[in-house]
Amino acid sequence: VCSSETGKNRRLKQAKEEAQAEIEQYRLQREKEFKAKEAAALGSHGSCTTEVEKETQEKMSVIQQNFQKNREVVLSQLLSLVCDIKPEIHVNYRING
């Protein structure tokens, strides 16, 4: 009776180990498939990112060029509006008297 129990336990233990090995192999296979799909998806995402960065750099260079071109004109207009004071009586002002 004792030897049959140990044989049964040994077979159960061996079956459990085989099942664990099979599960691990299946898990590794699924992980590999997932990594491949993830790399494919992120690869296309990476190209979109580089394209957006390129467009951003182009727009920034255009903005910088416009800034350099118009800086002096805008600054002179702003200074003339601020510094040229023309005192006038407001149309709604009433002199009491």
Backbone as a ProteinNet text record, in pm:
[ID]
protein_1_A
[PRIMARY]
VCSSETGKNRRLKQAKEEAQAEIEQYRLQREKEFKAKEAAALGSHGSCTTEVEKETQEKMSVIQQNFQKNREVVLSQLLSLVCDIKPEIHVNYRING
[TERTIARY]
83.6	0	88.2	192.1	279.5	354.4	399.6	474.1	382.9	257.4	164.7	134	127.9	104.4	222.6	342.5	460.2	470.1	435.3	435.2	332.1	216	109.8	153.4	212.8	261	370	459	564.5	506.3	407	343	270.8	201.7	133.4	233.8	344.7	447.5	507.2	532.7	588.2	488.1	361.1	258.3	247.5	257.5	251.4	369.5	489.5	608.2	596.4	545.8	526.8	425.5	318.3	216.7	275.6	356.7	420	513	589.3	679.9	601.1	490.8	406.3	343.9	298.9	240.2	344.8	464.7	572.8	607.7	612.8	642.6	533	407.5	295.2	300.1	331.4	340.3	451	565.9	676.3	639.6	567.6	524.3	428.4	332.1	235.5	304.7	402.1	477.2	553.7	612.8	687.8	594.7	476.3	378.6	335	312.2	271.3	379.5	505	615.8	625	602.7	608.7	498.4	375.4	264.3	287.6	340.4	368.2	474.2	578.1	683.2	628.2	539.1	479.2	393.5	316.4	229.2	311.2	411.5	493.4	585.1	618.5	700.5	628.4	500.3	423.2	401.9	388.6	373.4	501	614.8	742.4	759.3	714.6	726.3	633.9	517.6	426.6	489.9	556.6	621.3	729.6	810.4	916.8	858.7	748.6	683.8	629	566.6	513	626.5	736.4	850.5	908.7	914	965.9	876.7	745.2	651.6	663.4	679	692.2	817.2	927.2	1051.2	1037.3	969.7	948.2	864.5	756.7	671.1	746.2	826.9	904.7	1004.3	1066	1161.6	1090.1	968.5	890.6	854.6	813.7	778.3	900.4	1015.3	1138	1175.6	1159.4	1189.7	1096	967.8	871.5	902.5	943.2	979.1	1097.5	1200.9	1319.2	1286.3	1198	1163.3	1080.2	987.4	892.1	924.6	1030.1	1060.4	1079.8	1159.8	1190.4	1066.8	985.6	865.9	768.6	743.7	649.2	700.9	828.6	886.4	876.2	904.3	894.5	749.7	655	513.7	470.4	510.9	474.8	533.5	659	722.2	659	622.2	559.2	422.4	347.5	217	230.5	331.2	349.1	410.6	506.4	583.1	523.3	448.6	389.9	259.2	266.8	150.2	84.3	-45.4	-123	-237.1	-219.2	-325.9	-447.8	-562.6	-689.3	-795.9	-895.3	-1007	-1103.9	-1146.4	-1237.4	-1371	-1439.5	-1565.2	-1674.8	-1670.1	-1773.7	-1746.6	-1634.3	-1600	-1683.5	-1746.5	-1828	-1766.3	-1758.2	-1708	-1828.1	-1834	-1946.5	-1924.3	-2022.6	-2002.2	-2104.4
-118	0	124.5	123.6	239.6	266.7	159.9	179.8	230.8	188.4	238.3	386.1	428.4	570.4	655	609.6	686.8	692.7	584	584.3	681.7	681.6	773.9	918.4	943.3	1078.2	1122.2	1026.7	1057.8	1093.8	1015	1043.1	1177.5	1209.2	1338.4	1453.5	1433.5	1537.1	1557.9	1448.1	1457.2	1524	1490.3	1551.5	1700.8	1735.5	1876.6	1952.6	1894.6	1959.5	1975.2	1872.5	1879.9	1988.6	1997.1	2099.5	2238.8	2254.7	2384.4	2423.1	2325.7	2352.7	2391.8	2322.1	2352.7	2491.7	2524.5	2656.8	2765.6	2743.2	2841.7	2860.8	2749.6	2757.9	2835.7	2810.9	2881.8	3030.5	3060.3	3199.8	3272.8	3209	3271.1	3294.9	3199.3	3214.5	3332.6	3342.5	3453.4	3588.1	3589.8	3712.5	3756.1	3659.7	3689.2	3746.8	3688	3739.4	3880.9	3903.2	4035.7	4138.8	4103.9	4196.9	4231	4131.6	4157.1	4253.5	4230.7	4320.5	4459.7	4465.7	4594.1	4671.7	4602.2	4667.9	4719.8	4642.6	4687.4	4811.1	4811.4	4926.1	5048.3	5030.1	5142.8	5191.3	5102.9	5145.4	5249.4	5227.2	5325.4	5449.8	5434.7	5549.4	5632.8	5567.2	5638	5723.3	5672.9	5752	5872.6	5857.1	5971.2	6076.2	6032.2	6124.8	6204.1	6137.5	6209	6305.9	6267.6	6356.6	6481.1	6463.4	6577	6667.6	6609.3	6689.9	6770.1	6709.2	6778.4	6897.2	6875.9	6984.8	7096	7058.6	7157.8	7242.1	7178.8	7253	7348.8	7304.8	7392	7513.6	7490.4	7601.4	7696.7	7641.9	7726.6	7812.4	7757	7836.9	7948.7	7922.7	8027.2	8137.1	8098.9	8197.4	8281.5	8218.1	8291.1	8389.3	8347.2	8436.6	8556.3	8532.1	8642.6	8736.6	8682.4	8764.4	8854.7	8796.7	8875.7	8983.6	8949.8	9044.2	9160.7	9135.9	9238	9300.4	9258.1	9304.7	9455.8	9511.3	9654.9	9740	9699.4	9776	9778.2	9664.4	9655.3	9733.7	9722.7	9794.6	9945.7	9994.3	10138.8	10186.7	10108	10145.8	10150.7	10053.8	10049	10167.9	10198.1	10311.4	10443.5	10457.7	10583	10599.9	10492.6	10502.1	10534.7	10482.8	10505	10642.2	10682.8	10804.8	10932.4	10924.7	11044.9	11077.5	11168.6	11204.7	11326.9	11318.9	11429.5	11459.2	11557.8	11587	11646.2	11586.5	11632.9	11621.5	11707.2	11699.3	11596.1	11509.8	11404.1	11464.1	11404.7	11459.1	11458.1	11371.1	11363.1	11453.4	11521.1	11607.5	11734.9	11771.3	11892.8	11987.5	12108.7	12210	12270.8	12258.6	12314.5	12465.2	12538.2	12679.3	12761.6
0	0	0	78.2	91.5	-38.2	-103.4	-228.4	-339.2	-338.9	-441.2	-418.8	-291.2	-261.6	-306	-279.9	-320.3	-472	-538.1	-685.2	-738.8	-675.2	-715.8	-691.6	-575.9	-544.8	-642.9	-676.8	-772	-908.5	-952.9	-1082.5	-1079.7	-967.8	-955.2	-957.7	-886.5	-883.3	-1022.2	-1094	-1229.1	-1323.1	-1311.8	-1396.8	-1367.4	-1238.9	-1200.9	-1259.5	-1251.6	-1307.4	-1458.9	-1526.1	-1671.3	-1706.8	-1628.1	-1653.2	-1631.6	-1526.8	-1501	-1616	-1666.7	-1778	-1902.7	-1926.5	-2042.4	-2029.1	-1909.1	-1884	-1906.3	-1856.4	-1871.9	-2019.8	-2093.6	-2236.9	-2309.6	-2277.8	-2339.6	-2305	-2176.9	-2134	-2210.3	-2225.6	-2299.2	-2445.3	-2504.5	-2643.6	-2657	-2566.3	-2571.1	-2546.6	-2456.4	-2430.2	-2554.2	-2623	-2745	-2851.6	-2867.8	-2964.3	-2926.6	-2797.7	-2750.9	-2778.9	-2751	-2775.4	-2923.9	-3010.7	-3154.5	-3196.8	-3147.1	-3180.2	-3123.2	-3001.5	-2937.8	-3016.6	-3060.1	-3137.6	-3269.9	-3333	-3458.8	-3436.3	-3329.4	-3300.5	-3261.7	-3178.4	-3135.1	-3246.4	-3338.6	-3451.7	-3534.3	-3560.6	-3636	-3552.1	-3421.8	-3331.6	-3331	-3335	-3335.8	-3459.6	-3575.6	-3697.8	-3692.4	-3630.7	-3614.1	-3524.3	-3421.8	-3329.4	-3400.1	-3479.2	-3550	-3651.2	-3714.7	-3811.4	-3741.7	-3627	-3551.5	-3505.2	-3458.8	-3415.6	-3531.4	-3648.3	-3766.9	-3801.9	-3802.9	-3832.5	-3729	-3603.9	-3497	-3517.2	-3552.2	-3574.7	-3692.7	-3799.2	-3914.9	-3876.2	-3801.2	-3759.2	-3666.9	-3578.1	-3487.6	-3564.8	-3668.5	-3746.2	-3821.1	-3872.5	-3939.7	-3840.6	-3721.4	-3618.6	-3581.4	-3567.7	-3534.5	-3645.5	-3770.5	-3882.9	-3882.5	-3860.8	-3855.5	-3739.7	-3628.6	-3513.4	-3547.1	-3605.5	-3639.6	-3742.1	-3836	-3942.4	-3888.9	-3798.6	-3754.6	-3619.5	-3555.6	-3420.6	-3413.6	-3501.1	-3496.3	-3523.6	-3621.3	-3656.2	-3538.9	-3480.5	-3369.1	-3248.6	-3221.3	-3108	-3127.4	-3247.6	-3272	-3263.1	-3313.6	-3302.8	-3156.3	-3080.4	-2939.3	-2863.5	-2888.6	-2821.3	-2862.1	-2989.1	-3032.2	-2967	-2952.4	-2887.2	-2738.9	-2675.9	-2533	-2505.3	-2584.9	-2554.6	-2613	-2721.1	-2781.6	-2710.9	-2615.9	-2535.5	-2597.2	-2623.1	-2679.6	-2583.3	-2497	-2400.1	-2469.1	-2445.9	-2503	-2395.1	-2402	-2309.2	-2363.7	-2277.6	-2319.5	-2358.4	-2457.5	-2508.9	-2403.4	-2308.2	-2205.4	-2084.7	-2084.7	-1971.3	-1976.5	-1864	-1857.3	-1755.2	-1794.4	-1701.6	-1632	-1502	-1425.4	-1407.8	-1440.2	-1416.7	-1471.6
[MASK]
+++++++++++++++++++++++++++++++++++++++++++++++++++++++++++++++++++++++++++++++++++++++++++++++++

